[in-house]
Amino acid sequence: MLCHDSKLEPVGVCRMCAVEVEGARVMAASCIREAEAGMVVKTASEKVDRCRAMLTELLLSEQREESLKESTTGDDELYALQRRYDVTVKLPQGNSRPMDDSSPAIAVDHQACILCDRCIRACDDLQNNDVIGRTGKGYTARISFDLDNPMGISTCVTCGECVAACPTGALLNKELSAPMRPRSELKAVDSVCPYCGVGCGLTYHVDTEENRVVFAEGRDNPGSQGRLCVKGRYGWDYVQHPHRLTKPLIRVQYPKAALSAETVNSDRDGKRRKPGGIVDYEEVMPAFREASWDEALDLIASKLGGIKAEHGPGALAGFGSAKCSNEEAYLFQKLIRVVFGTNNVDHCTRLCHASSVAALLEMIGSGAVTTTYGDVCNADVVLVTGSNTTSNHPVAATFFKEAARAGAKMIVVDPRGSGISEHAWRFCQIRSGSDVAFYNAVMNVIIAEGLVDEEYVAQYTTDFETVKETVARYTPEFASAICGVSAESIREVAITYGKAKAAVTYWGMGMSQHVHGTDNCRCIISLALMTGNMGKHGAGLHPLRGQNNVQGASDAGLIPMVYPDYQPVGQDDVRAKFENAWGVALDPNPGLTVVEIMKAALAGTVRGMYMLGENPFLSDPNTNKVRDALTALDFLVVQDIFLTETAEFADVVLPATSALEKNGTFTNTDRRVQVGRQALQPPGEARTDWRIICDIAARMGHPMEYGSSADVFDEMVSLMHAYRGLSHENLGATGKLYPCPNPDESDGTIVMFGDGFPTENGRARFVAAEHTGADELPDAEYPFVLVTGRVLEHWHTGVMTRRSHTLHAREPEAFVEIHPDDCTDNGIAAGDFVRVSSRRGAIRLKVRPSAACQPGSVFIPFHFREAGANILTTDKLDPDGKIPEFKFCAVKFERLDP
Amino acid sequence: MIQETRAMLEFADDPKQIELATYRKNGGYDAFEKALKEMSPDDVTQEVLKSGLRGRGGAGFPTGRKWQFVPKGNDKPKYIAVNADESEPGTCKDRVIMEQDPHQMLEGTLLAAYAVGATTAYIYIRGEFQKSIRIVEDAIDEARAANLIGKNILGTDFSCDIWVHPGAGAYICGEETALLTSLEGNRGYPRIKPPFPAVEGLWRCPTVVNNVETMACVTQILRRGGDWFAGLGCEGSTGTRLFCLSGHLKRPGVYELECSTDFTLRDVIEQIGGGTLSGAPIQGVMPGGSSFPVLRADELDCGFDIESVAKAGSSLGSGAIMVFDDTVNVRDVVLNISEFYSHESCGQCTPCREGSDWVRRMLKKFQTDGPDEGDIATLMDVTDKMDGTTICALAVAIVWPVQSFLKKYPEAFAEKVTA
Amino acid sequence: MSGNESKFSSELVAKVNELWKRYPHKKAALIPAMHLIQAERDGWFSDETVADTAALFGLPDMHVRGVVGFYDMFHSEPVGRHVVRLCKTLSCKLRGADGLIQHVNERYGVKNGETTQDGCFTFKHFECLGHCANAPMMLVDDEKHLDLTADKLDSVLGGLS
């Protein structure tokens, strides 16, 4: 009763569920004792009740006068037992034990701990983090973190799984927002986490009077199974930040330029103003004035309409957002295509998995994952490549770690060590940019060892010979010289993968964000195909999608070359279908992609833009170029919930709503379409994004009217074969994995392509790739390789996460990771400031020595405006995916005086 | 006069007995060699069953039956764990075997391994016994060099390795499942039974856990015959046993005795132990380690065997007979006992973790201030609920003695009269 | 993993390698190995030693810390050059352990768990050390001293350096 939690293995330590077994001298813990035939059990008796009452009293005698959980959320399970068994505590109070307040989000009250073990199992078995253990013995036993450190300085990642598991007030959510009122007085809203593509189900507990979220909890769904990470559990308080935009803003300060110091120039040696942070409103707001919705919308319609009239539809472009719902993505692309009259619509998928999708579409005819992250439990070999899963897909990582612990061989291939590589069976730390050489050698071995699934290749694929021919030259010895992994290791890994009964591949942007990103993906797709690791449980391909709705936004057509459901704009019959549905003639030419649009803005061919929830100033490569591009636009509308760095260049800023303030569907990395539900009222005059889109359409002479987001969904589904059968209603509480043609009977499809592929001939096509290497190699002047990426606590450009108390407290400032040997060679110590520069710019930030980097390589997360990593990155693109090379450019660094 | 019957300790006084050559000269490993070459594993088990041997660790479970619980035809490896974590207060006999005749334990271990088909045995010796560890390790090395341990022992198909595994100071690791948890490299937490170790023990494989003295008995049984063993002692308490006499006695020591209904516990205390050192009257006796009820001076005329002592309300337990005379305050004695068990509670399950220390605190108060009104009843109530609700038997090891002291020495625990 | 050389002496690592061969899982050698590690690291487990041990075994820090905290023979605080463990359980108590404890408190100025000012020894009360028939007794490091009296105790402790 106290130690039991249905998600955890029973341990039978609290003894509160002890029952009488006839014929036995001792009582049995019913949570763990298996019933046997003929066993006579008394679950209720005077003896049972008296024992429970006594145990309750013993435990209560160690508690504080008042339970911190009982006086807040009112759901302390020990006190519930006290009420149930009518216990008055007559025993003298026990010793006092300390309070540990060191974590930003979690209070640890050792006095209230009853050693039920739930937090330990939650940390170790569910999240597989192994932070919480026990130390001491007997009465002095207590839970402990790592080396018995305070929680706040331990390696705890603040996922809060322990808090969710704790039955008493020993592990408590600190108050982040409104006072914690009893659970029964709060409204529980079932929704979906707004951060990454894992799309964890969660429940917001809302104080409706205060219009505030009080706390969030994981909610069981077939994917995330109730687990959350620090962002999901503690990262929602940004929506209540005082910086929220509540009224439309119109620019008054011209000529246009960047406004805050960091945006004007991040390379400010010795002129640091404030550490870290967010746009300084005092600095930026004077450039704008508040306006009514009518005035703002009229201005937008006239300016954008004017540009279209004068320069043609191609002078307009829009960036939608993978943070918004499917409905909003659908309407946004519809607005751009139907009202603006151009296909210049794209979003951040271009920056994350465009190359993965390009390779997948080309080879297997579908850009989505072929199996789920949870299917890892059915694999005996797991390949995780180019993915810092523990930081970027933390809850998916818990399943990977669990599989590894259960005996699956996890092979991690990555230039940079990360949390997931610590759980690897083999970690192949390849040199940056050598993926193709490595995987070609793996395929070379598989072919040489006769591990090709000839039957599968013959039945389901074409063009195997091209790959066979290409990889013939990539012997392990040849590749080893390129990738730095020993030939022996390559062989071992190849043979292990080749012999697997079921091998599944998960990859992240370490694969995709290269000028050879599409080639990288071609290799791992070929690898899966030639070994027949497709169309069965525990096998397949899964690019881990970044944003909560990057899968959905792509599905919904927020891509310049395709309509919803990846239907090419250039294909006449397809276009006719959409023209018919939307009632206008459509542009037959594919539009420009994200980076191309920026280049066009700089060249003056794109003049007006509508940006919905994107912040390219920080997220796009080569910031100095982006700054010029944004400045060059004639007219820029930014629609967001905060004043972003990009909004500093806007002519009109529209106040939008956060994910917690509206209804809509989101499609996660697994293809699970889930309904996000409104938990809060939007602040001030902020409007729901999809309504704003409709408002603009109407002002521009093309009314789009919908009663609700469910109506938008229905229209969208009618044009998307993959989503057929789905509606808000039948998605229910836990959503569906598309394709799911019978949603009333099924949760949807986990494994795709058991019998062929959605290509013209029904077969997958092998495409060979040659190792070409990165665009900008290190040289004498810029001798280091820069790899950019993310950290667990922050999300993309930090607009949301840096306004969250817990996330900011855990990771408050920009840093660069440098290998300890390189630090020593350059006379640099932890905490020193360095100036890191590339051919495109320079930034200044703090050093964090880390053996996770390879010598000769540095890592910088791109979330931090005060040291934007993209000032350094190159905007060279992959020829097929049009994705920039965020994972490789040449830099140098020098120590700055304190 | 009661006399010692020296079988296990026959050669224990010879300092050379720890050497393989001497052990072999004295008939050592003959029984093992014979078993290997002439007996089936089941024959060995049958011989042990015939002897009536009951485990010498304290619980007294029939050894042969324990071995029979090991599943046959299971492809999992099987293990032997010899419990040499001798820590029960008053108990100091296993150490005598290890330090004075280690091969006798090893031979029994090999016989047990042969009987159940185990290929590895670990001798879990408490970490404080550095001398025992050294001597047993040397003995293993010698035996291994002589192909008595290791691969294809004495040219047969039977292979078995034996390793010493030192503990690190935790009484609870003498509990058989805690021993296994500890041996696997963890905090020594007892496991919930069933499953029993013979079915699921080390690394979830079948594991026989036997005490050191039990293994020595196995050697004697296979050397001299199950019938011989069964003919010693009395029904239910066959063979010889090592008894540890300690406390206020003239002649404390480890003695090898046969149990008998013909003489009494008092006879043993007086004739073997020599009565109290000071000559002061006996106040009480813990006849089987400190985890069983105390017997008052007027309760010692029971027979000297498992059944009779049980009938008298206590247990022969691990064979540790601790005697205290009337110069000591029983409140100090029971507090000392409670301090031991509360210190040694592993802390895993609630009734023991919370209860044992609560009992200790209460008894501390009794010692310094005396009980307040109602305290005795509360203490009895709390200890009642600790009995039978825990994962292992450590909680009852504090409950039984404490309750017995409160009941048997009411005058020492008279409640304060509140004004 | 690269660059992850053990922080322990090569002799110790060699011994641990031998221990690992005795068990089907490395973890089982933890406690035997920790005795060796504690001896090499000044008789106690600092945070650093715990972390090094965890790294050697590929176990979480908290696991090793929890093992240190569970077993009385592992120390989580610095100790003197010698560790004196005096048995205080019933058989020893009945034969004068309390008096010896008091004697050590007064004569050497150390209570349970304390180390003499000169760092010579750390004094610990221990529960039953298994020599009940030769009570009272103590262990000084690995050596046992039986049938103890105050005089005998002084001659042993006086001989420590």
PDB file of C-alpha atoms in Angstrom, chain B residues 12 15 18 94-102 129-133 135-136, chain C residues 131 144:
ATOM      1  CA  ALA B  12      41.272 -29.799  16.452  1.00  0.00           C
ATOM      2  CA  PRO B  15      48.081 -27.318  15.108  1.00  0.00           C
ATOM      3  CA  ILE B  18      45.030 -27.256   9.172  1.00  0.00           C
ATOM      4  CA  ASP B  94      32.204 -22.088  13.250  1.00  0.00           C
ATOM      5  CA  ARG B  95      35.364 -20.075  13.675  1.00  0.00           C
ATOM      6  CA  VAL B  96      36.899 -22.942  15.666  1.00  0.00           C
ATOM      7  CA  ILE B  97      36.322 -25.302  12.750  1.00  0.00           C
ATOM      8  CA  MET B  98      37.689 -22.828  10.226  1.00  0.00           C
ATOM      9  CA  GLU B  99      40.767 -21.975  12.240  1.00  0.00           C
ATOM     10  CA  GLN B 100      41.541 -25.467  13.519  1.00  0.00           C
ATOM     11  CA  ASP B 101      40.192 -27.916  10.960  1.00  0.00           C
ATOM     12  CA  PRO B 102      39.280 -26.034   7.758  1.00  0.00           C
ATOM     13  CA  PHE B 129      37.520 -13.122  10.866  1.00  0.00           C
ATOM     14  CA  GLN B 130      40.747 -12.309   9.072  1.00  0.00           C
ATOM     15  CA  LYS B 131      42.515 -15.293  10.613  1.00  0.00           C
ATOM     16  CA  SER B 132      39.775 -17.666   9.465  1.00  0.00           C
ATOM     17  CA  ILE B 133      39.897 -16.161   6.000  1.00  0.00           C
ATOM     18  CA  ILE B 135      43.530 -20.241   6.989  1.00  0.00           C
ATOM     19  CA  VAL B 136      40.606 -21.279   4.807  1.00  0.00           C
TER      20      VAL B 136
ATOM     21  CA  HIS C 131      34.869 -14.770  20.415  1.00  0.00           C
ATOM     22  CA  LYS C 144      42.548 -10.336  17.860  1.00  0.00           C
TER      23      LYS C 144
END
